[in-house]
Amino acid sequence: MGTNDKKDGLHLFTAWKPGMEAGEYTIAVKQTVDYAPGSQWIFTPPEQKFTVGALRYSLAQEEVLACYPPPGSSLPCDGLLPYISLRSPYLPWERRLSWAGVPWVALVLLAEGEAPAGDIRTGQAGELLDGNKASNTLVLPSTGPPPAETACTTIDLEVPLLQKLMPENPAKELPLLAHVRQQHEPAAGASRARSACSCIVGNRFARTLPSGSAEPRRPCHYTAHLVSLVGHEQNLQKIATLDQAKKVRLLSLFSWSFTSVSPQEPSYTEAFQGLKADSKTSHNRLRCTPAIKPNDAVDKRLQAGYVPVAHRLASGEKTLSWYRGPLAPEPSGTSEHTPYNSADEALMYTADQGIFDISMAAAWTVGCQLILSRTDLCDQMLTLSTTAAQHAMALAAATHPATADSSLDFVSLNESELSAEGLTDLTEPTALWRRFERAMAEEDLGTQITQALAGPVMPGTPDTEEPVGAITPETGTEHSQVSLLEHAVGLLEQEEASTALRTALRSGFLPPAEKENVLGEATEIPVATALGTESEVWLWDPVAMLSLLPTWHLLPLAQAVLPMNSARFFHIDQSWMQAFADGMLSIGTHTSLDYALADHLKHVSFNLRPDSVAAACGLLIRSHVIRHWPQDPPPPVDISGNPKDQKPDENEMIFSARRMTSGKDEGVRLITRRQLGPDTVLLLFNKVPTDITLREPPHALQFGVNGPSDDHGQRTLRNKDGKTITASINVFDHFLRGPVSLTHSPEVLKVEALLTEMINKSSTGAPANSAAFALQMLNPPAVLEINPPST
């Protein structure tokens, strides 16, 4: 037995390999060491005896990889077969039965009341499995005298019950219920685990009990036992002829319990089927579709995504008005936006219908109220607007015609002049002082300032031609009556002043690491990854701001536009977002300069995302299964808006999208995921995809019919590559034996007959073995593909 290999002067002896016969063996190992040419040391230890054998009387917890349904759980598992996974890929075949290729263990599933507590015993094997001590009503395994002090657990089953639970042809069906599966290799750097494990599948569905009324079916408690078949081969072969009054004692190696309950909500498979059916019968866009077709004017509004809402006018009257949030069914056109200074300015009235459109007014009001409700955002906005006003007034003071000559016109202060003096920003104190010194060098200006500071001359003084109470402009100039504030407002209309102001604000309020990306590049604004949570980050993401909006403003009349078990596509309404930003910027706005600064502050405080991370399309899903999806955040992005290098997260395993153009995938990224409620989720993509795939979160391995609550028991078949095909089989109607008891429906599976029919219908030509049975009965996570409507 074994091998005797020689390496480096050492004789290596392998004593045992998987598949060897169980029994007692004796070995003697001789070791020879060459320590010099022609000289050896020979070591001959005494003979050693050892026993080769599999686990026969119990199974340690650490040898069990997984059980399904999980121990102690209460799950809807009407259409599922229980199974146990063992860490050792050899264990089910380590002991040889009289049937060739048949595993020596099997999984027996018992319902509540089928095995009384007195029939399950735990004690010493010498007491429980000794035929001399057992009564004549027990059928024991013929394994010889067991070890006296070995602990074990036995279960006594009545012969009629065992006849219903065991396969009709054990020699052919039991091998189909045991298989080995390959596990994924562990990630680099992780502790390596075994690459394969064994799995024993039960042949009985864990179903609920009929209630006898319209109420849901009653829960049923089950106990699964991994039993040893060693010594029972002859009993199972002639089980039909055994005395019906006797009980068969089986050795239970491992057991666990669970409860099968009626599903309170649809399964993922059922929910996805409902979403798929809805996508075929609906328009798939986020709009209200009434049962009765309205008139053309109303239908046009509904098709555009508007909904009627109650509106109380300022005068006290009650009326209906149209409203649409930032989620529109069609892409919004790009047009020049005129900032709104109040909600009333954004209120629109349709004279032909006599109805208000409050969408923009509501957006402005929500933005204003959002700022007031968030102290952190309000403080940031007030500080930013105050600083912007100071910069604007500083620019105006340096270029006002009443205090400066033509050489101080702002247009003449270009970058070359600033760089020549080592300066980068006109609003810096040094730059202003340099310009003032240059102005003082002019004789006329210096004389006028000296006379002005000397004090005014009283009118009527003969020595004075005219009073010198103020600096008078040059002849022909029309700016003598322009105030400093008015000059600052006009100055902001110049492109050079606008660029200088925005650059100064960004350089003053961005973190040091981001200043290098902004100075001199005013048209490129880096993406901020925080939302007002860090005092240093002043860029606000409009898309992220959506997460702060009340759900009703995002999704008004949800029951009408997004019914249960539906998916709707939308686009971001940029006009709504502009009005929303105007409302936020209205805080602290009082003067004409404040209004003029609003557009500049919008470019500083709100970040316009680059195309790679901008929201182009979105999807709203409302279903019961949403509450069971993981709540992980979307993948993080770096300062440039690009996704950071990371492993695939839960989002990528659950949601994926692609955009196929001429057979090429352009790449679509999920940039935002927000839970709007317990059963509603919002997804935003950077491109309009051609198809979106939704997946059930990865779960434990499951074997059974298509859905746990599928009363019809349909099993969709697969081809040899594992892909589903159109063919299916009704398992519950044609391939079940039973009932096991009067209170149960037929639950025991005809494994051999079912597999034969599966192979014939799938036309795979695969051999009728355990791998083919596991492949056909495996329930992978449910998958649904949705196609967005064309734009």
PDB file of N, CA and C in Angstrom, residues 565-628:
ATOM      1  N   ASN A 565     -44.640  47.701  -8.596  1.00  0.00           N
ATOM      2  CA  ASN A 565     -44.131  46.741  -9.579  1.00  0.00           C
ATOM      3  C   ASN A 565     -44.000  47.386 -10.953  1.00  0.00           C
ATOM      4  N   SER A 566     -43.319  48.526 -10.989  1.00  0.00           N
ATOM      5  CA  SER A 566     -43.118  49.219 -12.257  1.00  0.00           C
ATOM      6  C   SER A 566     -41.736  49.840 -12.281  1.00  0.00           C
ATOM      7  N   ALA A 567     -41.275  50.135 -13.486  1.00  0.00           N
ATOM      8  CA  ALA A 567     -39.992  50.813 -13.709  1.00  0.00           C
ATOM      9  C   ALA A 567     -40.219  51.911 -14.736  1.00  0.00           C
ATOM     10  N   ARG A 568     -39.758  53.120 -14.448  1.00  0.00           N
ATOM     11  CA  ARG A 568     -39.977  54.262 -15.323  1.00  0.00           C
ATOM     12  C   ARG A 568     -38.661  55.008 -15.561  1.00  0.00           C
ATOM     13  N   PHE A 569     -38.443  55.431 -16.811  1.00  0.00           N
ATOM     14  CA  PHE A 569     -37.250  56.177 -17.175  1.00  0.00           C
ATOM     15  C   PHE A 569     -37.547  57.672 -17.171  1.00  0.00           C
ATOM     16  N   PHE A 570     -36.493  58.473 -16.972  1.00  0.00           N
ATOM     17  CA  PHE A 570     -36.647  59.924 -16.927  1.00  0.00           C
ATOM     18  C   PHE A 570     -35.332  60.590 -17.297  1.00  0.00           C
ATOM     19  N   HIS A 571     -35.396  61.908 -17.505  1.00  0.00           N
ATOM     20  CA  HIS A 571     -34.234  62.762 -17.751  1.00  0.00           C
ATOM     21  C   HIS A 571     -34.288  63.927 -16.769  1.00  0.00           C
ATOM     22  N   ILE A 572     -33.143  64.493 -16.455  1.00  0.00           N
ATOM     23  CA  ILE A 572     -33.070  65.618 -15.531  1.00  0.00           C
ATOM     24  C   ILE A 572     -33.492  66.889 -16.262  1.00  0.00           C
ATOM     25  N   ASP A 573     -34.475  67.598 -15.713  1.00  0.00           N
ATOM     26  CA  ASP A 573     -34.941  68.864 -16.265  1.00  0.00           C
ATOM     27  C   ASP A 573     -33.983  69.961 -15.810  1.00  0.00           C
ATOM     28  N   GLN A 574     -33.150  70.443 -16.737  1.00  0.00           N
ATOM     29  CA  GLN A 574     -32.144  71.440 -16.372  1.00  0.00           C
ATOM     30  C   GLN A 574     -32.785  72.773 -15.998  1.00  0.00           C
ATOM     31  N   SER A 575     -33.929  73.101 -16.579  1.00  0.00           N
ATOM     32  CA  SER A 575     -34.598  74.360 -16.211  1.00  0.00           C
ATOM     33  C   SER A 575     -35.050  74.317 -14.759  1.00  0.00           C
ATOM     34  N   TRP A 576     -35.573  73.175 -14.328  1.00  0.00           N
ATOM     35  CA  TRP A 576     -35.983  73.030 -12.931  1.00  0.00           C
ATOM     36  C   TRP A 576     -34.785  73.177 -12.008  1.00  0.00           C
ATOM     37  N   MET A 577     -33.653  72.577 -12.394  1.00  0.00           N
ATOM     38  CA  MET A 577     -32.456  72.659 -11.561  1.00  0.00           C
ATOM     39  C   MET A 577     -31.929  74.091 -11.504  1.00  0.00           C
ATOM     40  N   GLN A 578     -32.063  74.844 -12.614  1.00  0.00           N
ATOM     41  CA  GLN A 578     -31.625  76.240 -12.593  1.00  0.00           C
ATOM     42  C   GLN A 578     -32.480  77.063 -11.637  1.00  0.00           C
ATOM     43  N   ALA A 579     -33.801  76.857 -11.674  1.00  0.00           N
ATOM     44  CA  ALA A 579     -34.669  77.577 -10.751  1.00  0.00           C
ATOM     45  C   ALA A 579     -34.404  77.161  -9.309  1.00  0.00           C
ATOM     46  N   PHE A 580     -34.112  75.903  -9.102  1.00  0.00           N
ATOM     47  CA  PHE A 580     -33.764  75.401  -7.774  1.00  0.00           C
ATOM     48  C   PHE A 580     -32.503  76.106  -7.251  1.00  0.00           C
ATOM     49  N   ALA A 581     -31.507  76.269  -8.137  1.00  0.00           N
ATOM     50  CA  ALA A 581     -30.282  76.960  -7.733  1.00  0.00           C
ATOM     51  C   ALA A 581     -30.548  78.437  -7.460  1.00  0.00           C
ATOM     52  N   ASP A 582     -31.431  79.053  -8.251  1.00  0.00           N
ATOM     53  CA  ASP A 582     -31.763  80.467  -7.998  1.00  0.00           C
ATOM     54  C   ASP A 582     -32.344  80.652  -6.605  1.00  0.00           C
ATOM     55  N   GLY A 583     -33.196  79.720  -6.186  1.00  0.00           N
ATOM     56  CA  GLY A 583     -33.765  79.823  -4.849  1.00  0.00           C
ATOM     57  C   GLY A 583     -32.718  79.695  -3.767  1.00  0.00           C
ATOM     58  N   MET A 584     -31.738  78.852  -3.959  1.00  0.00           N
ATOM     59  CA  MET A 584     -30.674  78.707  -2.971  1.00  0.00           C
ATOM     60  C   MET A 584     -29.825  79.968  -2.893  1.00  0.00           C
ATOM     61  N   LEU A 585     -29.589  80.585  -4.059  1.00  0.00           N
ATOM     62  CA  LEU A 585     -28.732  81.765  -4.095  1.00  0.00           C
ATOM     63  C   LEU A 585     -29.456  83.036  -3.645  1.00  0.00           C
ATOM     64  N   SER A 586     -30.755  82.933  -3.395  1.00  0.00           N
ATOM     65  CA  SER A 586     -31.513  84.123  -3.002  1.00  0.00           C
ATOM     66  C   SER A 586     -31.257  84.528  -1.557  1.00  0.00           C
ATOM     67  N   ILE A 587     -30.621  83.665  -0.777  1.00  0.00           N
ATOM     68  CA  ILE A 587     -30.367  83.984   0.621  1.00  0.00           C
ATOM     69  C   ILE A 587     -29.410  85.175   0.716  1.00  0.00           C
ATOM     70  N   GLY A 588     -29.795  86.187   1.452  1.00  0.00           N
ATOM     71  CA  GLY A 588     -28.938  87.359   1.633  1.00  0.00           C
ATOM     72  C   GLY A 588     -28.900  88.283   0.434  1.00  0.00           C
ATOM     73  N   THR A 589     -29.825  88.141  -0.519  1.00  0.00           N
ATOM     74  CA  THR A 589     -29.860  88.986  -1.710  1.00  0.00           C
ATOM     75  C   THR A 589     -30.798  90.166  -1.470  1.00  0.00           C
ATOM     76  N   HIS A 590     -30.236  91.413  -1.528  1.00  0.00           N
ATOM     77  CA  HIS A 590     -31.034  92.606  -1.258  1.00  0.00           C
ATOM     78  C   HIS A 590     -30.798  93.693  -2.299  1.00  0.00           C
ATOM     79  N   THR A 591     -29.566  93.917  -2.673  1.00  0.00           N
ATOM     80  CA  THR A 591     -29.226  95.023  -3.563  1.00  0.00           C
ATOM     81  C   THR A 591     -29.107  94.540  -4.998  1.00  0.00           C
ATOM     82  N   SER A 592     -28.985  95.523  -5.898  1.00  0.00           N
ATOM     83  CA  SER A 592     -28.802  95.181  -7.312  1.00  0.00           C
ATOM     84  C   SER A 592     -27.489  94.443  -7.535  1.00  0.00           C
ATOM     85  N   LEU A 593     -26.468  94.738  -6.714  1.00  0.00           N
ATOM     86  CA  LEU A 593     -25.199  94.025  -6.835  1.00  0.00           C
ATOM     87  C   LEU A 593     -25.359  92.559  -6.441  1.00  0.00           C
ATOM     88  N   ASP A 594     -26.184  92.299  -5.418  1.00  0.00           N
ATOM     89  CA  ASP A 594     -26.424  90.908  -5.012  1.00  0.00           C
ATOM     90  C   ASP A 594     -27.066  90.115  -6.141  1.00  0.00           C
ATOM     91  N   TYR A 595     -28.036  90.753  -6.828  1.00  0.00           N
ATOM     92  CA  TYR A 595     -28.682  90.065  -7.940  1.00  0.00           C
ATOM     93  C   TYR A 595     -27.708  89.848  -9.096  1.00  0.00           C
ATOM     94  N   ALA A 596     -26.856  90.805  -9.329  1.00  0.00           N
ATOM     95  CA  ALA A 596     -25.885  90.667 -10.410  1.00  0.00           C
ATOM     96  C   ALA A 596     -24.858  89.583 -10.102  1.00  0.00           C
ATOM     97  N   LEU A 597     -24.582  89.387  -8.822  1.00  0.00           N
ATOM     98  CA  LEU A 597     -23.593  88.379  -8.438  1.00  0.00           C
ATOM     99  C   LEU A 597     -24.167  86.959  -8.446  1.00  0.00           C
ATOM    100  N   ALA A 598     -25.488  86.824  -8.503  1.00  0.00           N
ATOM    101  CA  ALA A 598     -26.099  85.502  -8.378  1.00  0.00           C
ATOM    102  C   ALA A 598     -25.592  84.537  -9.436  1.00  0.00           C
ATOM    103  N   ASP A 599     -25.528  84.998 -10.688  1.00  0.00           N
ATOM    104  CA  ASP A 599     -25.074  84.097 -11.754  1.00  0.00           C
ATOM    105  C   ASP A 599     -23.622  83.705 -11.565  1.00  0.00           C
ATOM    106  N   HIS A 600     -22.793  84.618 -11.063  1.00  0.00           N
ATOM    107  CA  HIS A 600     -21.386  84.298 -10.825  1.00  0.00           C
ATOM    108  C   HIS A 600     -21.245  83.311  -9.668  1.00  0.00           C
ATOM    109  N   LEU A 601     -22.042  83.491  -8.642  1.00  0.00           N
ATOM    110  CA  LEU A 601     -21.989  82.557  -7.515  1.00  0.00           C
ATOM    111  C   LEU A 601     -22.456  81.164  -7.936  1.00  0.00           C
ATOM    112  N   LYS A 602     -23.387  81.110  -8.871  1.00  0.00           N
ATOM    113  CA  LYS A 602     -23.871  79.811  -9.339  1.00  0.00           C
ATOM    114  C   LYS A 602     -22.742  79.025 -10.002  1.00  0.00           C
ATOM    115  N   HIS A 603     -21.903  79.723 -10.759  1.00  0.00           N
ATOM    116  CA  HIS A 603     -20.790  79.037 -11.413  1.00  0.00           C
ATOM    117  C   HIS A 603     -19.703  78.631 -10.427  1.00  0.00           C
ATOM    118  N   VAL A 604     -19.672  79.282  -9.269  1.00  0.00           N
ATOM    119  CA  VAL A 604     -18.655  78.956  -8.268  1.00  0.00           C
ATOM    120  C   VAL A 604     -19.146  77.889  -7.303  1.00  0.00           C
ATOM    121  N   SER A 605     -20.379  78.045  -6.833  1.00  0.00           N
ATOM    122  CA  SER A 605     -20.865  77.153  -5.789  1.00  0.00           C
ATOM    123  C   SER A 605     -21.441  75.861  -6.329  1.00  0.00           C
ATOM    124  N   PHE A 606     -21.981  75.879  -7.572  1.00  0.00           N
ATOM    125  CA  PHE A 606     -22.541  74.666  -8.157  1.00  0.00           C
ATOM    126  C   PHE A 606     -21.594  74.135  -9.214  1.00  0.00           C
ATOM    127  N   ASN A 607     -21.316  72.844  -9.111  1.00  0.00           N
ATOM    128  CA  ASN A 607     -20.385  72.209 -10.032  1.00  0.00           C
ATOM    129  C   ASN A 607     -21.141  71.632 -11.219  1.00  0.00           C
ATOM    130  N   LEU A 608     -20.681  71.945 -12.403  1.00  0.00           N
ATOM    131  CA  LEU A 608     -21.209  71.319 -13.609  1.00  0.00           C
ATOM    132  C   LEU A 608     -20.352  70.098 -13.911  1.00  0.00           C
ATOM    133  N   ARG A 609     -20.922  68.932 -13.759  1.00  0.00           N
ATOM    134  CA  ARG A 609     -20.152  67.704 -13.916  1.00  0.00           C
ATOM    135  C   ARG A 609     -19.652  67.537 -15.354  1.00  0.00           C
ATOM    136  N   PRO A 610     -18.468  66.950 -15.524  1.00  0.00           N
ATOM    137  CA  PRO A 610     -18.052  66.580 -16.880  1.00  0.00           C
ATOM    138  C   PRO A 610     -18.936  65.475 -17.420  1.00  0.00           C
ATOM    139  N   ASP A 611     -18.875  65.276 -18.738  1.00  0.00           N
ATOM    140  CA  ASP A 611     -19.770  64.309 -19.372  1.00  0.00           C
ATOM    141  C   ASP A 611     -19.619  62.906 -18.811  1.00  0.00           C
ATOM    142  N   SER A 612     -18.423  62.565 -18.334  1.00  0.00           N
ATOM    143  CA  SER A 612     -18.193  61.193 -17.867  1.00  0.00           C
ATOM    144  C   SER A 612     -18.987  60.870 -16.609  1.00  0.00           C
ATOM    145  N   VAL A 613     -19.367  61.896 -15.835  1.00  0.00           N
ATOM    146  CA  VAL A 613     -20.114  61.647 -14.601  1.00  0.00           C
ATOM    147  C   VAL A 613     -21.368  62.514 -14.508  1.00  0.00           C
ATOM    148  N   ALA A 614     -21.803  63.083 -15.640  1.00  0.00           N
ATOM    149  CA  ALA A 614     -23.034  63.870 -15.642  1.00  0.00           C
ATOM    150  C   ALA A 614     -24.231  62.949 -15.824  1.00  0.00           C
ATOM    151  N   ALA A 615     -25.353  63.353 -15.259  1.00  0.00           N
ATOM    152  CA  ALA A 615     -26.557  62.527 -15.332  1.00  0.00           C
ATOM    153  C   ALA A 615     -27.266  62.785 -16.651  1.00  0.00           C
ATOM    154  N   ALA A 616     -27.362  61.752 -17.474  1.00  0.00           N
ATOM    155  CA  ALA A 616     -28.044  61.863 -18.758  1.00  0.00           C
ATOM    156  C   ALA A 616     -29.382  61.157 -18.753  1.00  0.00           C
ATOM    157  N   CYS A 617     -29.531  60.146 -17.923  1.00  0.00           N
ATOM    158  CA  CYS A 617     -30.759  59.364 -17.897  1.00  0.00           C
ATOM    159  C   CYS A 617     -30.899  58.738 -16.521  1.00  0.00           C
ATOM    160  N   GLY A 618     -32.128  58.467 -16.123  1.00  0.00           N
ATOM    161  CA  GLY A 618     -32.366  57.848 -14.830  1.00  0.00           C
ATOM    162  C   GLY A 618     -33.471  56.814 -14.912  1.00  0.00           C
ATOM    163  N   LEU A 619     -33.539  55.984 -13.888  1.00  0.00           N
ATOM    164  CA  LEU A 619     -34.545  54.932 -13.803  1.00  0.00           C
ATOM    165  C   LEU A 619     -35.094  54.889 -12.383  1.00  0.00           C
ATOM    166  N   LEU A 620     -36.408  54.868 -12.266  1.00  0.00           N
ATOM    167  CA  LEU A 620     -37.093  54.694 -10.992  1.00  0.00           C
ATOM    168  C   LEU A 620     -37.734  53.315 -10.977  1.00  0.00           C
ATOM    169  N   ILE A 621     -37.477  52.548  -9.910  1.00  0.00           N
ATOM    170  CA  ILE A 621     -38.041  51.206  -9.774  1.00  0.00           C
ATOM    171  C   ILE A 621     -38.818  51.163  -8.467  1.00  0.00           C
ATOM    172  N   ARG A 622     -40.030  50.656  -8.558  1.00  0.00           N
ATOM    173  CA  ARG A 622     -40.848  50.488  -7.361  1.00  0.00           C
ATOM    174  C   ARG A 622     -41.302  49.034  -7.289  1.00  0.00           C
ATOM    175  N   SER A 623     -40.828  48.329  -6.267  1.00  0.00           N
ATOM    176  CA  SER A 623     -41.139  46.912  -6.118  1.00  0.00           C
ATOM    177  C   SER A 623     -40.869  46.504  -4.680  1.00  0.00           C
ATOM    178  N   HIS A 624     -41.513  45.411  -4.245  1.00  0.00           N
ATOM    179  CA  HIS A 624     -41.297  44.913  -2.887  1.00  0.00           C
ATOM    180  C   HIS A 624     -39.860  44.446  -2.683  1.00  0.00           C
ATOM    181  N   VAL A 625     -39.201  43.998  -3.739  1.00  0.00           N
ATOM    182  CA  VAL A 625     -37.862  43.429  -3.566  1.00  0.00           C
ATOM    183  C   VAL A 625     -36.810  44.502  -3.314  1.00  0.00           C
ATOM    184  N   ILE A 626     -37.151  45.783  -3.547  1.00  0.00           N
ATOM    185  CA  ILE A 626     -36.162  46.848  -3.349  1.00  0.00           C
ATOM    186  C   ILE A 626     -35.694  46.894  -1.901  1.00  0.00           C
ATOM    187  N   ARG A 627     -36.603  46.632  -0.962  1.00  0.00           N
ATOM    188  CA  ARG A 627     -36.228  46.724   0.456  1.00  0.00           C
ATOM    189  C   ARG A 627     -35.222  45.657   0.850  1.00  0.00           C
ATOM    190  N   HIS A 628     -35.019  44.642   0.028  1.00  0.00           N
ATOM    191  CA  HIS A 628     -34.060  43.584   0.338  1.00  0.00           C
ATOM    192  C   HIS A 628     -32.739  43.767  -0.400  1.00  0.00           C
TER     193      HIS A 628
END
